[in-house]
Structures are given as C-alpha cells and as structure tokens.
Amino acid sequence: MSKPIVAVVGRPNVGKSTLFNDLAGQQISIVKDTPGVTRDRIYADVTWLDRSFTLIDTGGIEPETNDIILSQMREQAEIAIETADVIIFLTDVRQGLVDSDAKVADMLRRSHKPVILVVNKVDNFDKFMPDVYEFYNLGIGDPIPVSAVSKLGIGDMLDEVIKHFPEDSDGDEEDDRPKIAIVGKPNVGKSSIVNKLVGKNRVIVSDIAGTTRDAIDTTIKYNNKEYVFIDTAGLRRKNKIKEEIERYSIIRTVAAVERADIVIIVIDAIEGVTEQDAKIAGIAHERGKGIIVAVNKWDAIEKNDKTIYEYTNKIKDTLSFMPYAEILFISALTGQRLNKIYELIDEIIDSQNMRVPTGVLNEILTEAVAMQQPPSDKGKRLRIYYITQVSVKPPTFVMFVNDKQLTHFSYTRYIENKIREAFGFRGTSIRFINRERKEKD
C-alpha cells in the first residue's frame, strides 16, 4: 500500500516551514551518505496515531509584489493538487484574510481534493477565535486554529488530515501487478522507453490519467503477465527557473516512487551520472524500493571491450549508497536490451517478497560474528543475541542487541552483505532495526 501524500500550501511567512519541521520532528532519519536528503528538505515521513504519510512542502514563495506572490501560489497549489491526496492550506491569523488566500482557495476548491484549512499563529485561543472565524469566508470548510511555534492544535489538525486518507482496504491491495516508476531528469528518454515497451507488446494502453494524480499509468502485458508503468515525464513547465523545475520534478518523483514497487532510474549514457540522478536515486533508496539503473542511449556511445566495465564502476561509485541496484544498458531508440527489463522486474519482485527462516538467519549471524567480531566501545562489546525477519517489501530484519549505541553502521552493512551472499536479494534494499534487550531477559 503506498503512503498517502499531504502537501502544505500557503503564502510567505505564514509558518509553513515551522509547521513542516514540527511535523517532521525527529522522525526524519538522515542517512549521512544518501544524496536523496537535500539541504532544503522537500519531503518527510510523518506518523500520526497508526497512519503514516509523506508530507511535502511545496516550496517557499519569495515576497516581491502581490502579483508574483499570487502566481507563485497558483503554481504551488497546482503542484499540491496534482500530487497530493490531502492539502493543508495554511493561513495566518495575524495577517488576517488576504486577497491571494481567496484566489488560491478557489483553485483548491475546484480541485475536489480534500483541503484542510489551517489558521496558524493562534497562540491564545480565547483571544484569537473571533479572527479565526473570519476564515469561514473562504468557503472551504471549518478553519482549524493552530500554533506551529507553541505546538497547539496540531493533533486536531492531524486528526482531520488522516480522516481523508483512503481506507487500507481500498482495493489497492488486490492489485498485485508489479508497479514500476520510471524516473530521471527531464529529457533522458523516460517516455521513449515506455513507448517502446508499449510498441513491442501492443496492448491496450490504459491512458486514464491516474484518478488521484496526474502521472499516467500504462498497463503492459508481457508473457501473459501485466505490469503497470508509472511515467513521471510531463514536466509541463516552459519558462521556469532551473531550481523550480528541479524542485517540481523532485516532488513528482517522490509521488511516483511512493506508489511503485520498483523504480527504474533512467540515466543519459552520454552525460553520465549526475548529482541530480543521485538525488533521485536517494529518494528511491530511502523509500526501500527495488531499483534498476537504466543507462539509456547506450547505442550512442563508442565502445571497446572495457566500456561497460568502466561505466558500471563509475555508476557504482556515484551511487555507492545502493550497491544492490541492478544496472542495465539500453537504448530506447533501437530497443536494445529493453526486454531484459521484465526479467529483472520479476527477479526483484521475488527478492522484495522473500522471507528467510529465522533458524537460517541465526546460523548466518553466528558465522558472521565468528569471522568478524562486533565493534566495542570503552571496553563494552556489542552482542547480537538474535535476528529475525519481520516484513517484506523491503525485507526488514530486527536484530536484538545488548546496546543500540554500539551498533555501528559499518557492522550492520557487514551483516547485510553476509545475508545477501546467502540469499541474493537482488535489486532491493534491506532494512535493519536494532532493538535493545537487557542481558537478563
């Protein structure tokens, strides 16, 4: 089940980033070597009660003149409408209701998406409630008073947000066809790949624009199996500044990756792996998806017997945080190796759903520990009592240890490598959770 997406929209200085950081809180786990974690955090995972969702900050609006503010707000609202399941429309009780709020409210109302109207900076409910009621004039429902700074009213707001999430039994579960997102920078050939795959296996393409989002899902039948491809092309933005386009495409990427089982990251062979490719790959890695790196336009590269080898090493070097990713050299133009994609998808889906018996896991663990002692600190050594697999997609393992502080990233990776040696787990990330257990237990 993909996580719902919640977007925050609002004018400058209404407190969007305060609210964002407040909700993201300490739950943002920044893995040091993942480029997906950008300096300006665009998205974060949030859990409220037992529901998890992805929170997206649609971007800061720079105050210049009202016209510019309004056009940028429209843009923000468009992004939110396109990618989000629920929209938080943030306003400011101190500034009161302004003209651009009303215009954006009109857009949001026409979107037919659930909109939660939130009035920020209400530090004192008795004092400010009369001003909060003014926001009823927007005609998009009951305003919810909050103070992001004092963390007041946040729970009520979140209760309201999760009410609008689709129920888990949403019929999404029955659809067990593999979902594959094709992501990458603009102009690397994402759409050409889908078109070529469709052309080869002529099938009815269901071009129903996704009910909740704008990415177009294409169903392709191959060897009597159906695959759903989520294409993130469609960057319909012409004269926009590079940063804006980049932010916009990253938000779209997060939305597509969230819904996919496997992510194909398309890289331009001529250009090589860029920083933005690594950023996009980082998002898929953080989200624990299966990953294929497809190097497109491979027909345009002059080759000798070492080219593939050298190129592979270069990719593995730049994307060193995901050594498990499968690499495929293709050409959307000639169709070279495109059919290999299906084999890889099937293998990765198997890896993602693989369950390893606990007994076998603990044998591997015992052997690994005997070969390389766990780290110690100030005379205290890490002890791993037990390991068990708790879930799939991605395969997730819990290790019971004597002291979490001692579990070093590199040792966990060593254990991961041993498990991979035994079971492959091709093309999918593996998660480890450490739980402390006292010696006496």
Tab-separated table of C-alpha atoms in Angstrom:
chain	number	residue	atom	x	y	z
A	1	MET	CA	0.000	0.000	0.000
A	2	SER	CA	1.515	3.350	-0.964
A	3	LYS	CA	1.579	6.082	1.624
A	4	PRO	CA	-0.820	8.982	1.212
A	5	ILE	CA	0.767	12.302	0.269
A	6	VAL	CA	-0.064	15.501	2.138
A	7	ALA	CA	1.055	18.858	0.721
A	8	VAL	CA	1.354	22.185	2.532
A	9	VAL	CA	0.415	25.343	0.612
A	10	GLY	CA	0.448	28.928	1.843
A	11	ARG	CA	1.680	32.496	1.484
A	12	PRO	CA	5.127	33.666	2.653
A	13	ASN	CA	5.642	33.930	6.402
A	14	VAL	CA	2.516	32.068	7.445
A	15	GLY	CA	4.758	29.487	9.127
A	16	LYS	CA	4.950	26.651	6.578
A	17	SER	CA	8.482	25.647	7.413
A	18	THR	CA	7.845	25.834	11.156
A	19	LEU	CA	4.877	23.514	10.719
A	20	PHE	CA	6.844	21.248	8.377
A	21	ASN	CA	9.791	20.913	10.766
A	22	ASP	CA	7.422	20.469	13.670
A	23	LEU	CA	5.669	17.533	11.993
A	24	ALA	CA	8.863	16.047	10.586
A	25	GLY	CA	10.316	16.374	14.081
A	26	GLN	CA	12.935	13.855	14.973
A	27	GLN	CA	11.360	11.294	12.701
A	28	ILE	CA	13.498	12.340	9.779
A	29	SER	CA	16.286	9.824	9.682
A	30	ILE	CA	19.050	11.340	7.662
A	31	VAL	CA	21.406	8.654	6.471
A	32	LYS	CA	24.652	10.511	6.058
A	33	ASP	CA	25.638	9.136	2.682
A	34	THR	CA	22.303	9.335	0.885
A	35	PRO	CA	22.145	12.230	-1.547
A	36	GLY	CA	18.338	11.989	-1.531
A	37	VAL	CA	18.362	14.038	1.649
A	38	THR	CA	18.599	17.505	0.207
A	39	ARG	CA	19.626	20.529	2.187
A	40	ASP	CA	16.221	22.026	1.567
A	41	ARG	CA	14.065	19.171	2.752
A	42	ILE	CA	11.108	18.879	0.459
A	43	TYR	CA	9.504	15.829	1.978
A	44	ALA	CA	9.395	13.939	5.260
A	45	ASP	CA	7.741	10.845	6.670
A	46	VAL	CA	5.213	11.552	9.378
A	47	THR	CA	3.272	9.112	11.542
A	48	TRP	CA	0.171	10.119	13.463
A	49	LEU	CA	-1.714	7.545	15.545
A	50	ASP	CA	-1.245	4.480	13.356
A	51	ARG	CA	-1.249	6.211	9.976
A	52	SER	CA	1.898	7.140	8.087
A	53	PHE	CA	2.050	9.654	5.302
A	54	THR	CA	4.538	11.623	3.237
A	55	LEU	CA	4.486	15.339	3.921
A	56	ILE	CA	5.522	17.604	1.042
A	57	ASP	CA	6.473	21.234	1.361
A	58	THR	CA	5.522	22.766	-1.964
A	59	GLY	CA	8.131	25.481	-1.732
A	60	GLY	CA	8.720	28.881	-0.271
A	61	ILE	CA	7.208	31.846	-2.029
A	62	GLU	CA	9.512	34.837	-2.181
A	63	PRO	CA	7.625	38.009	-1.360
A	64	GLU	CA	8.117	40.598	-4.108
A	65	THR	CA	4.906	42.060	-5.369
A	66	ASN	CA	1.418	40.724	-4.876
A	67	ASP	CA	1.169	39.611	-8.489
A	68	ILE	CA	4.279	37.492	-8.240
A	69	ILE	CA	3.164	36.061	-4.920
A	70	LEU	CA	-0.167	35.118	-6.402
A	71	SER	CA	1.317	33.477	-9.487
A	72	GLN	CA	3.765	31.508	-7.344
A	73	MET	CA	0.951	30.483	-5.032
A	74	ARG	CA	-1.049	29.279	-8.007
A	75	GLU	CA	1.927	27.223	-9.036
A	76	GLN	CA	2.262	25.776	-5.532
A	77	ALA	CA	-1.399	24.969	-5.478
A	78	GLU	CA	-1.094	23.252	-8.872
A	79	ILE	CA	1.719	21.044	-7.601
A	80	ALA	CA	-0.285	20.213	-4.492
A	81	ILE	CA	-3.436	19.486	-6.434
A	82	GLU	CA	-1.554	17.285	-8.836
A	83	THR	CA	0.431	15.187	-6.395
A	84	ALA	CA	-1.343	15.241	-3.048
A	85	ASP	CA	-4.137	13.156	-1.560
A	86	VAL	CA	-4.820	15.820	1.060
A	87	ILE	CA	-3.877	19.514	1.008
A	88	ILE	CA	-3.127	21.613	4.098
A	89	PHE	CA	-3.886	25.247	3.252
A	90	LEU	CA	-2.013	27.333	5.824
A	91	THR	CA	-3.071	30.898	6.625
A	92	ASP	CA	-2.047	33.393	9.278
A	93	VAL	CA	-4.430	34.805	11.908
A	94	ARG	CA	-2.170	37.863	12.473
A	95	GLN	CA	-2.157	38.889	8.801
A	96	GLY	CA	-5.831	38.051	8.530
A	97	LEU	CA	-7.627	37.011	5.380
A	98	VAL	CA	-5.991	38.442	2.249
A	99	ASP	CA	-6.926	38.541	-1.396
A	100	SER	CA	-4.480	35.892	-2.574
A	101	ASP	CA	-5.807	33.468	0.062
A	102	ALA	CA	-9.239	33.734	-1.531
A	103	LYS	CA	-7.891	33.188	-5.050
A	104	VAL	CA	-5.936	30.105	-4.052
A	105	ALA	CA	-8.931	28.819	-2.095
A	106	ASP	CA	-10.959	28.976	-5.327
A	107	MET	CA	-8.396	26.838	-7.132
A	108	LEU	CA	-8.227	24.332	-4.327
A	109	ARG	CA	-11.991	24.093	-4.089
A	110	ARG	CA	-12.242	23.317	-7.811
A	111	SER	CA	-9.698	20.524	-7.433
A	112	HIS	CA	-12.186	18.370	-5.485
A	113	LYS	CA	-9.289	17.200	-3.313
A	114	PRO	CA	-9.757	17.267	0.469
A	115	VAL	CA	-8.470	20.625	1.741
A	116	ILE	CA	-7.798	21.237	5.421
A	117	LEU	CA	-7.918	24.954	6.183
A	118	VAL	CA	-5.441	25.711	8.972
A	119	VAL	CA	-5.089	29.097	10.650
A	120	ASN	CA	-1.628	29.461	12.175
A	121	LYS	CA	-0.160	31.649	14.933
A	122	VAL	CA	-3.187	31.253	17.222
A	123	ASP	CA	-1.167	31.291	20.449
A	124	ASN	CA	-4.169	32.146	22.543
A	125	PHE	CA	-7.446	30.535	21.548
A	126	ASP	CA	-9.696	32.882	23.609
A	127	LYS	CA	-8.117	35.980	22.193
A	128	PHE	CA	-7.890	34.998	18.531
A	129	MET	CA	-11.017	32.909	17.900
A	130	PRO	CA	-13.081	35.840	16.526
A	131	ASP	CA	-10.308	36.383	13.946
A	132	VAL	CA	-10.222	32.670	13.120
A	133	TYR	CA	-13.951	32.732	12.262
A	134	GLU	CA	-13.213	35.258	9.535
A	135	PHE	CA	-11.621	32.433	7.534
A	136	TYR	CA	-15.020	30.760	7.133
A	137	ASN	CA	-15.431	33.327	4.330
A	138	LEU	CA	-13.057	31.271	2.160
A	139	GLY	CA	-15.837	28.723	1.821
A	140	ILE	CA	-13.593	25.670	2.134
A	141	GLY	CA	-14.736	24.306	5.441
A	142	ASP	CA	-14.023	24.838	9.114
A	143	PRO	CA	-10.787	26.666	9.896
A	144	ILE	CA	-8.626	24.751	12.375
A	145	PRO	CA	-6.678	27.036	14.736
A	146	VAL	CA	-3.084	26.019	15.465
A	147	SER	CA	0.169	27.462	16.656
A	148	ALA	CA	3.103	25.761	14.954
A	149	VAL	CA	5.519	27.524	17.290
A	150	SER	CA	3.752	26.517	20.520
A	151	LYS	CA	2.629	23.171	19.033
A	152	LEU	CA	-1.012	23.936	19.883
A	153	GLY	CA	-3.852	22.354	17.941
A	154	ILE	CA	-1.505	20.209	15.854
A	155	GLY	CA	-3.196	16.989	16.981
A	156	ASP	CA	-6.634	18.238	15.954
A	157	MET	CA	-5.228	19.194	12.577
A	158	LEU	CA	-3.650	15.771	12.057
A	159	ASP	CA	-6.848	14.009	13.139
A	160	GLU	CA	-8.604	15.929	10.398
A	161	VAL	CA	-5.886	15.138	7.825
A	162	ILE	CA	-5.943	11.379	8.344
A	163	LYS	CA	-9.742	11.247	8.164
A	164	HIS	CA	-9.369	11.840	4.443
A	165	PHE	CA	-6.914	9.017	3.762
A	166	PRO	CA	-8.252	6.186	1.664
A	167	GLU	CA	-9.019	3.150	3.814
A	168	ASP	CA	-6.370	0.431	3.655
A	169	SER	CA	-8.931	-1.943	2.193
A	170	ASP	CA	-9.167	0.416	-0.706
A	171	GLY	CA	-8.949	-2.284	-3.362
A	172	ASP	CA	-5.325	-1.277	-3.750
A	173	GLU	CA	-4.360	-4.467	-2.018
A	174	GLU	CA	-5.987	-6.715	-4.600
A	175	ASP	CA	-3.987	-5.161	-7.393
A	176	ASP	CA	-0.838	-7.206	-7.093
A	177	ARG	CA	0.534	-6.308	-10.525
A	178	PRO	CA	4.094	-5.010	-10.267
A	179	LYS	CA	4.146	-1.199	-10.320
A	180	ILE	CA	7.209	0.353	-11.865
A	181	ALA	CA	8.015	4.068	-11.728
A	182	ILE	CA	10.248	5.412	-14.460
A	183	VAL	CA	12.126	8.382	-13.057
A	184	GLY	CA	15.071	10.533	-14.005
A	185	LYS	CA	15.961	14.032	-15.082
A	186	PRO	CA	13.998	15.690	-17.885
A	187	ASN	CA	14.977	14.587	-21.403
A	188	VAL	CA	16.754	11.344	-20.564
A	189	GLY	CA	14.204	9.353	-22.569
A	190	LYS	CA	11.704	8.183	-19.947
A	191	SER	CA	8.679	8.435	-22.224
A	192	SER	CA	10.524	6.871	-25.157
A	193	ILE	CA	11.224	3.820	-23.035
A	194	VAL	CA	7.562	3.403	-22.132
A	195	ASN	CA	6.527	3.989	-25.747
A	196	LYS	CA	8.996	1.413	-26.990
A	197	LEU	CA	7.856	-1.134	-24.407
A	198	VAL	CA	4.240	-0.496	-25.388
A	199	GLY	CA	5.021	-0.717	-29.092
A	200	LYS	CA	6.770	-4.046	-28.717
A	201	ASN	CA	3.942	-5.635	-26.798
A	202	ARG	CA	0.985	-3.974	-28.426
A	203	VAL	CA	-1.657	-3.904	-25.747
A	204	ILE	CA	-4.446	-1.608	-24.865
A	205	VAL	CA	-2.778	1.250	-23.083
A	206	SER	CA	-4.976	2.456	-20.292
A	207	ASP	CA	-4.332	6.168	-20.569
A	208	ILE	CA	-6.718	7.070	-17.838
A	209	ALA	CA	-4.942	9.833	-16.051
A	210	GLY	CA	-4.443	8.425	-12.550
A	211	THR	CA	-7.558	9.120	-10.562
A	212	THR	CA	-5.689	10.744	-7.752
A	213	ARG	CA	-2.674	12.048	-9.617
A	214	ASP	CA	-1.550	13.262	-12.938
A	215	ALA	CA	1.087	10.677	-13.718
A	216	ILE	CA	-0.238	8.456	-16.449
A	217	ASP	CA	-0.180	4.748	-15.703
A	218	THR	CA	0.349	2.420	-18.616
A	219	THR	CA	-0.503	-1.250	-18.346
A	220	ILE	CA	1.685	-3.523	-20.466
A	221	LYS	CA	1.202	-7.233	-20.900
A	222	TYR	CA	4.327	-9.331	-21.444
A	223	ASN	CA	4.498	-13.127	-21.343
A	224	ASN	CA	0.903	-13.199	-20.074
A	225	LYS	CA	1.778	-11.004	-17.092
A	226	GLU	CA	0.638	-7.453	-16.582
A	227	TYR	CA	2.955	-4.660	-15.476
A	228	VAL	CA	1.912	-1.114	-14.573
A	229	PHE	CA	4.375	1.595	-15.599
A	230	ILE	CA	4.130	4.969	-13.872
A	231	ASP	CA	5.666	7.631	-16.079
A	232	THR	CA	6.790	10.887	-14.458
A	233	ALA	CA	7.585	12.708	-17.682
A	234	GLY	CA	5.062	15.502	-18.288
A	235	LEU	CA	7.030	18.419	-16.906
A	236	ARG	CA	4.707	20.960	-18.452
A	237	ARG	CA	6.778	23.949	-17.413
A	238	LYS	CA	8.384	26.099	-20.036
A	239	ASN	CA	9.940	29.371	-18.923
A	240	LYS	CA	10.652	28.340	-15.354
A	241	ILE	CA	13.876	28.794	-13.460
A	242	LYS	CA	16.041	25.687	-13.248
A	243	GLU	CA	15.674	25.335	-9.445
A	244	GLU	CA	11.900	25.493	-9.661
A	245	ILE	CA	11.792	22.819	-12.345
A	246	GLU	CA	14.150	20.683	-10.292
A	247	ARG	CA	12.060	21.049	-7.144
A	248	TYR	CA	8.913	20.362	-9.106
A	249	SER	CA	10.336	17.216	-10.671
A	250	ILE	CA	11.592	16.004	-7.309
A	251	ILE	CA	8.115	16.387	-5.802
A	252	ARG	CA	6.671	14.453	-8.737
A	253	THR	CA	9.350	11.826	-8.323
A	254	VAL	CA	8.525	11.377	-4.626
A	255	ALA	CA	4.857	10.957	-5.538
A	256	ALA	CA	5.603	8.353	-8.222
A	257	VAL	CA	8.175	6.453	-6.159
A	258	GLU	CA	5.721	6.295	-3.259
A	259	ARG	CA	3.282	4.317	-5.404
A	260	ALA	CA	5.807	1.990	-7.027
A	261	ASP	CA	7.321	-1.371	-6.074
A	262	ILE	CA	10.293	-0.885	-8.341
A	263	VAL	CA	11.929	2.283	-9.571
A	264	ILE	CA	13.793	2.469	-12.865
A	265	ILE	CA	16.216	5.374	-12.725
A	266	VAL	CA	16.985	6.434	-16.276
A	267	ILE	CA	20.421	7.933	-16.880
A	268	ASP	CA	21.733	9.502	-20.062
A	269	ALA	CA	24.751	7.447	-21.202
A	270	ILE	CA	26.330	10.436	-22.929
A	271	GLU	CA	26.002	12.657	-19.878
A	272	GLY	CA	26.885	10.071	-17.248
A	273	VAL	CA	25.565	10.005	-13.662
A	274	THR	CA	24.863	13.499	-12.376
A	275	GLU	CA	24.220	14.871	-8.917
A	276	GLN	CA	20.506	15.108	-9.661
A	277	ASP	CA	20.475	11.440	-10.692
A	278	ALA	CA	21.994	10.606	-7.315
A	279	LYS	CA	19.357	12.747	-5.589
A	280	ILE	CA	16.549	10.926	-7.378
A	281	ALA	CA	18.162	7.552	-6.646
A	282	GLY	CA	18.465	8.563	-2.997
A	283	ILE	CA	14.703	9.083	-2.788
A	284	ALA	CA	14.015	5.573	-4.121
A	285	HIS	CA	16.637	4.088	-1.787
A	286	GLU	CA	15.242	5.865	1.296
A	287	ARG	CA	11.808	4.567	0.406
A	288	GLY	CA	13.126	0.984	0.310
A	289	LYS	CA	12.130	0.271	-3.280
A	290	GLY	CA	13.545	-2.185	-5.777
A	291	ILE	CA	15.967	-0.345	-8.062
A	292	ILE	CA	17.125	-0.682	-11.653
A	293	VAL	CA	19.538	1.867	-13.100
A	294	ALA	CA	18.835	2.007	-16.840
A	295	VAL	CA	21.598	3.663	-18.849
A	296	ASN	CA	19.773	4.915	-21.934
A	297	LYS	CA	21.227	5.980	-25.327
A	298	TRP	CA	23.850	3.248	-24.984
A	299	ASP	CA	23.834	2.948	-28.795
A	300	ALA	CA	25.376	6.437	-28.991
A	301	ILE	CA	28.496	5.512	-27.008
A	302	GLU	CA	31.714	4.464	-28.691
A	303	LYS	CA	32.735	1.245	-27.043
A	304	ASN	CA	35.637	-1.113	-26.593
A	305	ASP	CA	35.780	-4.305	-24.532
A	306	LYS	CA	36.194	-2.332	-21.294
A	307	THR	CA	33.469	0.313	-21.733
A	308	ILE	CA	30.671	-1.458	-19.868
A	309	TYR	CA	33.013	-2.437	-17.048
A	310	GLU	CA	34.350	1.111	-16.634
A	311	TYR	CA	30.910	2.646	-16.874
A	312	THR	CA	29.471	0.229	-14.307
A	313	ASN	CA	32.225	1.108	-11.856
A	314	LYS	CA	31.565	4.799	-12.329
A	315	ILE	CA	27.862	4.311	-11.551
A	316	LYS	CA	28.573	2.113	-8.530
A	317	ASP	CA	30.979	4.755	-7.303
A	318	THR	CA	28.498	7.645	-7.544
A	319	LEU	CA	25.612	5.557	-6.215
A	320	SER	CA	27.730	3.821	-3.579
A	321	PHE	CA	24.882	4.054	-1.034
A	322	MET	CA	22.946	1.450	-3.037
A	323	PRO	CA	25.371	-1.257	-4.158
A	324	TYR	CA	22.452	-3.673	-4.640
A	325	ALA	CA	20.953	-1.715	-7.579
A	326	GLU	CA	20.776	-3.621	-10.874
A	327	ILE	CA	22.366	-1.854	-13.836
A	328	LEU	CA	21.083	-2.251	-17.381
A	329	PHE	CA	22.482	-0.692	-20.559
A	330	ILE	CA	19.673	0.034	-23.002
A	331	SER	CA	18.612	2.087	-25.980
A	332	ALA	CA	15.038	3.303	-26.256
A	333	LEU	CA	15.844	4.213	-29.858
A	334	THR	CA	16.895	0.746	-31.051
A	335	GLY	CA	15.079	-1.237	-28.347
A	336	GLN	CA	18.388	-2.832	-27.336
A	337	ARG	CA	18.045	-4.945	-24.149
A	338	LEU	CA	14.653	-3.451	-23.301
A	339	ASN	CA	13.066	-6.867	-22.827
A	340	LYS	CA	15.617	-7.628	-20.112
A	341	ILE	CA	13.665	-5.127	-18.001
A	342	TYR	CA	10.859	-7.641	-17.436
A	343	GLU	CA	13.210	-10.401	-16.269
A	344	LEU	CA	14.841	-8.002	-13.837
A	345	ILE	CA	11.476	-6.752	-12.553
A	346	ASP	CA	10.345	-10.325	-11.871
A	347	GLU	CA	13.586	-11.157	-10.062
A	348	ILE	CA	13.465	-8.014	-7.942
A	349	ILE	CA	9.795	-8.581	-7.005
A	350	ASP	CA	10.810	-12.070	-5.822
A	351	SER	CA	13.669	-10.554	-3.792
A	352	GLN	CA	11.372	-7.973	-2.238
A	353	ASN	CA	8.925	-10.639	-1.120
A	354	MET	CA	11.476	-13.216	0.014
A	355	ARG	CA	11.207	-14.494	3.588
A	356	VAL	CA	14.184	-16.120	5.253
A	357	PRO	CA	13.517	-18.635	8.065
A	358	THR	CA	14.737	-17.399	11.447
A	359	GLY	CA	16.850	-20.501	12.066
A	360	VAL	CA	18.837	-19.967	8.871
A	361	LEU	CA	19.290	-16.258	9.622
A	362	ASN	CA	20.758	-17.005	13.010
A	363	GLU	CA	23.176	-19.551	11.537
A	364	ILE	CA	24.430	-16.859	9.153
A	365	LEU	CA	24.681	-14.415	12.048
A	366	THR	CA	26.657	-16.831	14.239
A	367	GLU	CA	29.104	-17.482	11.408
A	368	ALA	CA	29.447	-13.754	10.589
A	369	VAL	CA	30.159	-12.865	14.219
A	370	ALA	CA	32.743	-15.656	14.481
A	371	MET	CA	34.535	-14.344	11.393
A	372	GLN	CA	34.497	-10.700	12.408
A	373	GLN	CA	33.983	-9.589	15.985
A	374	PRO	CA	31.320	-6.932	16.596
A	375	PRO	CA	32.643	-3.471	17.488
A	376	SER	CA	33.261	-2.419	21.076
A	377	ASP	CA	33.451	0.922	22.806
A	378	LYS	CA	35.172	1.701	26.127
A	379	GLY	CA	35.572	-1.995	26.832
A	380	LYS	CA	31.936	-2.840	26.148
A	381	ARG	CA	31.357	-5.071	23.142
A	382	LEU	CA	28.242	-5.229	21.014
A	383	ARG	CA	26.378	-8.502	21.394
A	384	ILE	CA	23.766	-9.566	18.881
A	385	TYR	CA	21.514	-12.153	20.506
A	386	TYR	CA	19.132	-12.926	17.763
A	387	ILE	CA	17.902	-11.864	14.330
A	388	THR	CA	14.511	-12.368	12.688
A	389	GLN	CA	12.742	-11.095	9.585
A	390	VAL	CA	9.636	-9.067	10.370
A	391	SER	CA	8.368	-7.898	6.979
A	392	VAL	CA	8.824	-7.804	3.211
A	393	LYS	CA	8.842	-5.052	0.560
A	394	PRO	CA	11.512	-4.179	1.550
A	395	PRO	CA	12.790	-7.198	3.518
A	396	THR	CA	13.149	-5.925	7.082
A	397	PHE	CA	15.123	-7.602	9.857
A	398	VAL	CA	15.121	-6.961	13.586
A	399	MET	CA	18.365	-7.574	15.481
A	400	PHE	CA	18.181	-7.914	19.251
A	401	VAL	CA	21.331	-6.385	20.757
A	402	ASN	CA	22.695	-5.528	24.183
A	403	ASP	CA	23.303	-1.841	23.386
A	404	LYS	CA	21.985	0.136	20.423
A	405	GLN	CA	24.740	2.717	20.808
A	406	LEU	CA	27.286	0.072	19.839
A	407	THR	CA	25.648	-0.965	16.586
A	408	HIS	CA	27.852	0.654	14.057
A	409	PHE	CA	26.592	1.359	10.555
A	410	SER	CA	29.522	-0.488	9.005
A	411	TYR	CA	28.936	-3.636	11.049
A	412	THR	CA	25.265	-3.690	10.083
A	413	ARG	CA	26.359	-3.432	6.482
A	414	TYR	CA	28.735	-6.348	7.030
A	415	ILE	CA	25.825	-8.482	8.322
A	416	GLU	CA	23.721	-7.295	5.373
A	417	ASN	CA	26.424	-8.401	2.937
A	418	LYS	CA	26.537	-11.855	4.545
A	419	ILE	CA	22.750	-12.202	4.201
A	420	ARG	CA	22.963	-11.055	0.587
A	421	GLU	CA	25.740	-13.557	-0.138
A	422	ALA	CA	23.449	-16.312	1.047
A	423	PHE	CA	20.146	-15.184	-0.474
A	424	GLY	CA	20.888	-12.660	-3.188
A	425	PHE	CA	18.117	-10.135	-2.557
A	426	ARG	CA	18.912	-8.719	-5.982
A	427	GLY	CA	17.933	-5.158	-6.703
A	428	THR	CA	16.201	-4.420	-3.410
A	429	SER	CA	17.307	-2.575	-0.308
A	430	ILE	CA	17.215	-4.371	3.037
A	431	ARG	CA	16.224	-2.684	6.296
A	432	PHE	CA	17.632	-3.371	9.752
A	433	ILE	CA	16.042	-2.347	13.024
A	434	ASN	CA	18.020	-2.704	16.239
A	435	ARG	CA	16.171	-3.496	19.473
A	436	GLU	CA	17.806	-3.484	22.853
A	437	ARG	CA	17.415	-6.420	25.179
A	438	LYS	CA	18.970	-6.497	28.601
A	439	GLU	CA	21.318	-9.374	29.438
A	440	LYS	CA	18.832	-10.805	31.974
A	441	ASP	CA	15.928	-11.163	29.526
